Amino acid sequence: MGQRRKALAAGLTVAALTLSACGSGGGGGGAAKVADKPTFEAGTTMARISAAGKIKVGTKFDQPGFGLKGLDGKLAGFDVEVAKIIAGAMGVKADSIEWVESPSKVREERIEKGEVDLVAATYTINDKRKQRITFAGPYYVAGQQLMVKSDNSKVTGPADLKANADQKVCSVTGSTPAEQIKPYLASDAQLVLFDVYDKCAAALRTGQVQVVTTDNVILLGFVSKSDKTFKLVGEQFTKEPYGIGVKKGDVKFCEFINKTLKDNTAAYTKAWADTAGKVEGAATATLPEAAPCS
Ligand code: GLU
């Protein structure tokens, strides 16, 4: 075989390998197993969902790496893959999941009203929210950080905000970062709130705000889509343990979710690697020890 033919043959082999790798990856998503006719104690949420063969999941639609709705209408992200693992353990296929957009402010309400069976949406476990809902998890721990335009040299961390009241800070209504940033601001007037984070990213791009604050991993998703026009600054200054929200007091469902994630760490690791873990600067994810369900 001549040199050119050899090179061509090698190229084809690589292409074939790449194609088969894609084929086995289930459309690039995490390899969530779908249990075949699993059985559950009568009267439990798992029994109801499993019998119905479908589930309603609240998630974000605008957060790259966690829950992002594509132009084809499909949802992609780590929260989406985690929900598929949980649904699969009840015998529910990915295409039988009804995704319900759940911005930060409406998550508790969606659960309380029964509009969703669970929420997987970069949802920090905290005592205030625990008064209204029950959290499984944590399944990941993020931390609050700041994102600015790459040419911003005024803001290098939260400690610079008070002295630079002209630097407007954007976050989302009903989120923990919107509250936790307040002590660092000159006044509440420095804070701009939208319902979803992609509006903050758009406002940063157009110069209506100078800073966006939320969890590091959400910001990293926006940086990765910004063609280097955004950057993260400063250290993480909070801990944001992500939980799966379910109806208040549904301890059996909560314990089932914790067990499912623990039993599926390979799918969990793959889910991360396929989604948020692809973003530059994202640390690898290891499933944290679950907290007791209450
Ligand atoms: N993890 C934080 C929260 O639950 C910020 C991210 C979000 O708003 O979804 O409030």
Coordinates of C-alpha atoms and ligand atoms in Angstrom, one line a residue:
M1 CA 0.0 0.0 0.0
G2 CA 1.4 3.5 -0.9
Q3 CA 1.8 6.1 1.8
R4 CA -1.3 8.0 0.7
R5 CA -3.5 4.9 0.6
K6 CA -2.2 3.9 4.1
A7 CA -3.0 7.3 5.5
L8 CA -6.5 7.1 3.9
A9 CA -7.1 3.6 5.3
A10 CA -6.0 4.8 8.8
G11 CA -8.3 7.8 8.5
L12 CA -11.2 5.6 7.6
T13 CA -10.5 3.3 10.6
V14 CA -10.5 6.3 12.9
A15 CA -13.8 7.5 11.3
A16 CA -15.4 4.1 11.7
L17 CA -14.3 3.9 15.4
T18 CA -15.6 7.4 16.1
L19 CA -19.0 6.4 14.5
S20 CA -19.3 3.2 16.5
A21 CA -18.4 5.1 19.7
C22 CA -21.2 7.5 19.0
G23 CA -23.6 4.7 18.2
S24 CA -23.1 3.0 21.5
G25 CA -23.4 6.2 23.5
G26 CA -27.2 6.3 23.2
G27 CA -27.2 9.7 21.4
G28 CA -24.4 11.1 23.5
G29 CA -26.4 10.9 26.8
G30 CA -25.5 9.1 30.0
A31 CA -26.1 5.4 29.8
A32 CA -29.2 5.3 32.0
K33 CA -30.6 1.8 32.4
V34 CA -34.3 1.3 32.0
A35 CA -35.5 -1.4 34.5
D36 CA -37.7 -4.1 33.1
K37 CA -41.0 -4.3 35.0
P38 CA -39.6 -3.3 38.4
T39 CA -41.9 -3.8 41.4
F40 CA -42.6 -1.4 44.2
E41 CA -44.6 -1.3 47.4
A42 CA -48.2 -0.4 46.7
G43 CA -49.1 3.2 47.3
T44 CA -45.6 4.6 46.8
T45 CA -44.7 7.3 44.3
M46 CA -42.5 4.8 42.6
A47 CA -45.4 2.3 42.1
R48 CA -47.6 5.1 40.7
I49 CA -44.9 6.3 38.3
S50 CA -43.8 2.8 37.2
A51 CA -47.4 1.8 36.5
A52 CA -48.1 4.9 34.5
G53 CA -44.8 4.5 32.6
K54 CA -44.2 8.2 32.6
I55 CA -42.9 10.9 34.8
K56 CA -42.9 14.7 35.0
V57 CA -39.6 16.3 35.7
G58 CA -39.0 19.9 36.5
T59 CA -35.7 21.2 35.2
K60 CA -34.0 24.3 33.7
F61 CA -34.2 25.0 29.9
D62 CA -31.6 27.7 29.7
Q63 CA -28.5 26.4 31.5
P64 CA -25.7 24.9 29.3
G65 CA -24.3 21.8 30.9
F66 CA -27.2 21.2 33.3
G67 CA -30.6 21.7 31.5
L68 CA -30.6 23.3 28.1
K69 CA -33.4 23.0 25.5
G70 CA -31.9 22.6 22.0
L71 CA -33.5 24.0 18.8
D72 CA -34.7 20.4 18.2
G73 CA -36.7 20.7 21.4
K74 CA -34.5 18.1 23.2
L75 CA -33.2 18.7 26.7
A76 CA -29.5 18.2 27.4
G77 CA -27.4 18.4 30.6
F78 CA -26.3 16.8 33.8
D79 CA -29.7 17.3 35.6
V80 CA -31.4 15.9 32.6
E81 CA -29.2 12.8 32.7
V82 CA -29.6 12.4 36.4
A83 CA -33.4 12.5 36.0
K84 CA -33.1 9.8 33.3
I85 CA -31.2 7.5 35.7
I86 CA -34.0 7.9 38.3
A87 CA -36.8 7.5 35.8
G88 CA -35.1 4.4 34.3
A89 CA -34.9 2.7 37.7
M90 CA -38.8 2.9 37.7
G91 CA -38.9 1.5 34.2
V92 CA -39.6 4.9 32.6
K93 CA -37.9 5.4 29.2
A94 CA -36.2 8.8 28.5
D95 CA -38.7 9.6 25.8
S96 CA -41.6 9.1 28.3
I97 CA -40.3 11.9 30.5
E98 CA -42.3 15.1 30.3
W99 CA -39.9 18.0 30.9
V100 CA -41.4 21.0 32.7
E101 CA -39.4 24.2 32.7
S102 CA -38.8 25.2 36.3
P103 CA -37.0 28.5 36.8
S104 CA -35.5 29.0 40.3
K105 CA -38.4 30.9 41.8
V106 CA -41.2 28.3 40.9
R107 CA -39.5 25.1 41.9
E108 CA -41.1 24.6 45.4
E109 CA -44.5 25.6 43.9
R110 CA -44.2 23.1 41.0
I111 CA -43.6 20.3 43.6
E112 CA -46.3 21.4 46.0
K113 CA -48.9 21.7 43.3
G114 CA -48.0 18.3 41.8
E115 CA -47.1 19.8 38.5
V116 CA -43.9 17.7 38.6
D117 CA -43.0 14.4 40.3
L118 CA -39.5 15.7 41.0
V119 CA -37.2 18.7 40.3
A120 CA -33.6 18.3 39.1
A121 CA -32.5 21.8 38.5
T122 CA -29.2 23.0 40.1
Y123 CA -31.4 23.1 43.2
T124 CA -29.5 23.9 46.4
I125 CA -30.6 22.0 49.5
N126 CA -31.2 24.4 52.3
D127 CA -33.4 24.7 55.5
K128 CA -35.8 27.3 54.1
R129 CA -36.7 25.2 51.1
K130 CA -36.8 22.0 53.3
Q131 CA -39.8 23.6 55.1
R132 CA -41.8 23.2 51.8
I133 CA -40.3 20.1 50.1
T134 CA -38.1 17.1 50.7
F135 CA -34.6 16.8 49.1
A136 CA -32.9 13.6 48.0
G137 CA -29.1 14.0 47.6
P138 CA -26.9 15.9 47.5
Y139 CA -25.7 14.6 44.1
Y140 CA -23.2 17.4 43.4
V141 CA -21.7 20.3 45.3
A142 CA -21.2 23.6 43.5
G143 CA -20.1 27.0 44.8
Q144 CA -21.2 30.6 44.1
Q145 CA -18.8 32.7 41.9
L146 CA -18.8 35.8 39.7
M147 CA -18.7 36.0 35.9
V148 CA -17.6 39.2 34.1
K149 CA -16.6 40.2 30.6
S150 CA -13.0 39.1 29.7
D151 CA -11.8 42.7 29.5
N152 CA -13.2 43.7 33.0
S153 CA -10.3 44.5 35.3
K154 CA -12.4 46.3 38.0
V155 CA -14.0 43.2 39.5
T156 CA -11.7 40.4 40.6
G157 CA -14.0 39.0 43.2
P158 CA -17.0 39.8 45.5
A159 CA -14.8 42.1 47.7
D160 CA -14.5 44.6 44.8
L161 CA -18.3 45.1 44.4
K162 CA -19.0 47.6 47.2
A163 CA -16.4 50.0 46.0
N164 CA -17.6 49.8 42.4
A165 CA -21.3 50.5 42.7
D166 CA -21.5 51.1 38.9
Q167 CA -20.8 47.4 38.4
K168 CA -24.4 46.0 38.2
V169 CA -24.7 42.4 39.3
C170 CA -27.2 40.1 37.7
S171 CA -28.8 37.0 39.3
V172 CA -32.1 35.2 39.3
T173 CA -35.2 35.7 41.5
G174 CA -35.7 33.0 44.1
S175 CA -32.1 31.7 43.9
T176 CA -29.6 31.4 46.7
P177 CA -26.9 33.5 45.0
A178 CA -29.3 36.4 44.7
E179 CA -29.5 36.5 48.5
Q180 CA -25.9 35.6 49.3
I181 CA -24.5 38.4 47.1
K182 CA -26.3 41.1 49.0
P183 CA -23.8 41.6 51.8
Y184 CA -21.1 42.3 49.2
L185 CA -23.1 45.1 47.4
A186 CA -23.1 48.9 48.0
S187 CA -26.9 48.7 48.0
D188 CA -29.8 46.6 46.7
A189 CA -29.9 48.9 43.6
Q190 CA -26.7 47.3 42.4
L191 CA -28.6 44.0 42.0
V192 CA -30.5 43.2 38.8
L193 CA -32.8 40.2 38.9
F194 CA -34.3 38.2 36.0
D195 CA -36.3 34.9 36.1
V196 CA -33.6 32.9 34.2
Y197 CA -29.8 33.0 33.9
D198 CA -29.6 33.3 30.1
K199 CA -31.2 36.7 30.5
C200 CA -28.3 37.7 32.8
A201 CA -25.8 36.4 30.2
A202 CA -27.5 38.4 27.5
A203 CA -27.5 41.5 29.7
L204 CA -23.7 41.0 30.4
R205 CA -23.1 40.7 26.6
T206 CA -24.9 43.9 25.9
G207 CA -23.3 45.8 28.8
Q208 CA -26.6 46.3 30.7
V209 CA -24.9 44.6 33.7
Q210 CA -21.2 44.0 34.4
V211 CA -21.3 40.9 36.6
V212 CA -23.4 37.7 36.7
T213 CA -23.4 35.7 39.9
T214 CA -24.6 32.1 40.5
D215 CA -23.0 28.7 40.9
N216 CA -19.6 28.2 39.3
V217 CA -20.7 25.3 37.2
I218 CA -23.6 27.2 35.7
L219 CA -21.3 30.2 34.9
L220 CA -18.8 27.8 33.3
G221 CA -21.5 26.7 31.0
F222 CA -22.1 30.3 29.8
V223 CA -18.3 31.0 29.6
S224 CA -18.0 27.9 27.3
K225 CA -20.6 29.3 25.0
S226 CA -19.2 32.9 25.0
D227 CA -16.4 32.5 22.6
K228 CA -14.0 33.8 25.3
T229 CA -15.9 37.0 25.9
F230 CA -16.8 36.0 29.5
K231 CA -14.6 34.8 32.3
L232 CA -15.0 33.7 36.0
V233 CA -13.3 35.8 38.7
G234 CA -12.5 35.2 42.4
E235 CA -13.0 32.1 44.4
Q236 CA -16.2 30.2 45.1
F237 CA -17.6 31.8 48.3
T238 CA -20.5 29.5 49.2
K239 CA -21.3 25.8 49.1
E240 CA -24.3 24.8 46.9
P241 CA -25.2 21.1 47.5
Y242 CA -27.6 20.1 44.7
G243 CA -30.6 18.0 45.7
I244 CA -33.6 16.4 43.9
G245 CA -36.8 18.0 45.1
V246 CA -39.8 15.8 45.8
K247 CA -43.1 16.3 47.8
K248 CA -42.6 17.2 51.4
G249 CA -42.5 14.1 53.5
D250 CA -42.1 11.6 50.6
V251 CA -39.3 9.8 52.4
K252 CA -39.7 6.6 50.5
F253 CA -39.3 8.3 47.1
C254 CA -36.4 10.3 48.5
E255 CA -34.7 7.1 49.8
F256 CA -35.3 5.4 46.5
I257 CA -33.6 8.2 44.6
N258 CA -30.6 8.1 46.9
K259 CA -30.3 4.4 46.5
T260 CA -30.7 4.6 42.7
L261 CA -27.9 7.1 42.4
K262 CA -25.7 5.1 44.7
D263 CA -26.4 1.9 42.7
N264 CA -25.7 3.7 39.4
T265 CA -22.4 5.5 39.9
A266 CA -21.1 4.4 36.5
A267 CA -24.1 6.0 34.8
Y268 CA -23.7 9.0 37.1
T269 CA -20.0 9.5 36.2
K270 CA -20.8 9.0 32.5
A271 CA -23.6 11.5 32.7
W272 CA -21.3 14.1 34.2
A273 CA -18.5 13.4 31.6
D274 CA -21.0 13.7 28.7
T275 CA -22.4 17.1 29.9
A276 CA -21.2 19.6 32.5
G277 CA -17.9 17.7 32.8
K278 CA -17.0 18.6 29.2
V279 CA -16.8 22.3 30.1
E280 CA -13.3 23.6 30.6
G281 CA -12.5 24.2 34.3
A282 CA -15.2 21.8 35.6
A283 CA -13.9 19.5 38.2
T284 CA -14.8 15.8 38.0
A285 CA -17.9 14.7 39.9
T286 CA -18.0 12.1 42.6
L287 CA -21.4 11.2 44.1
P288 CA -21.4 12.7 47.7
E289 CA -22.8 10.7 50.6
A290 CA -26.6 11.3 50.7
A291 CA -28.1 13.1 53.6
P292 CA -30.9 11.4 55.6
C293 CA -34.3 11.9 54.0
S294 CA -36.9 13.9 56.0
Ligands
GLU1 N1 -28.1 26.5 43.2 C1 -28.7 27.8 43.4 C2 -30.1 27.7 43.8 O1 -30.7 26.7 43.9 C3 -28.5 28.6 42.2 C4 -28.8 28.0 40.9 C5 -30.3 28.2 40.5 O2 -30.9 29.2 40.7 O3 -30.8 27.2 40.0 O4 -30.7 28.7 44.1

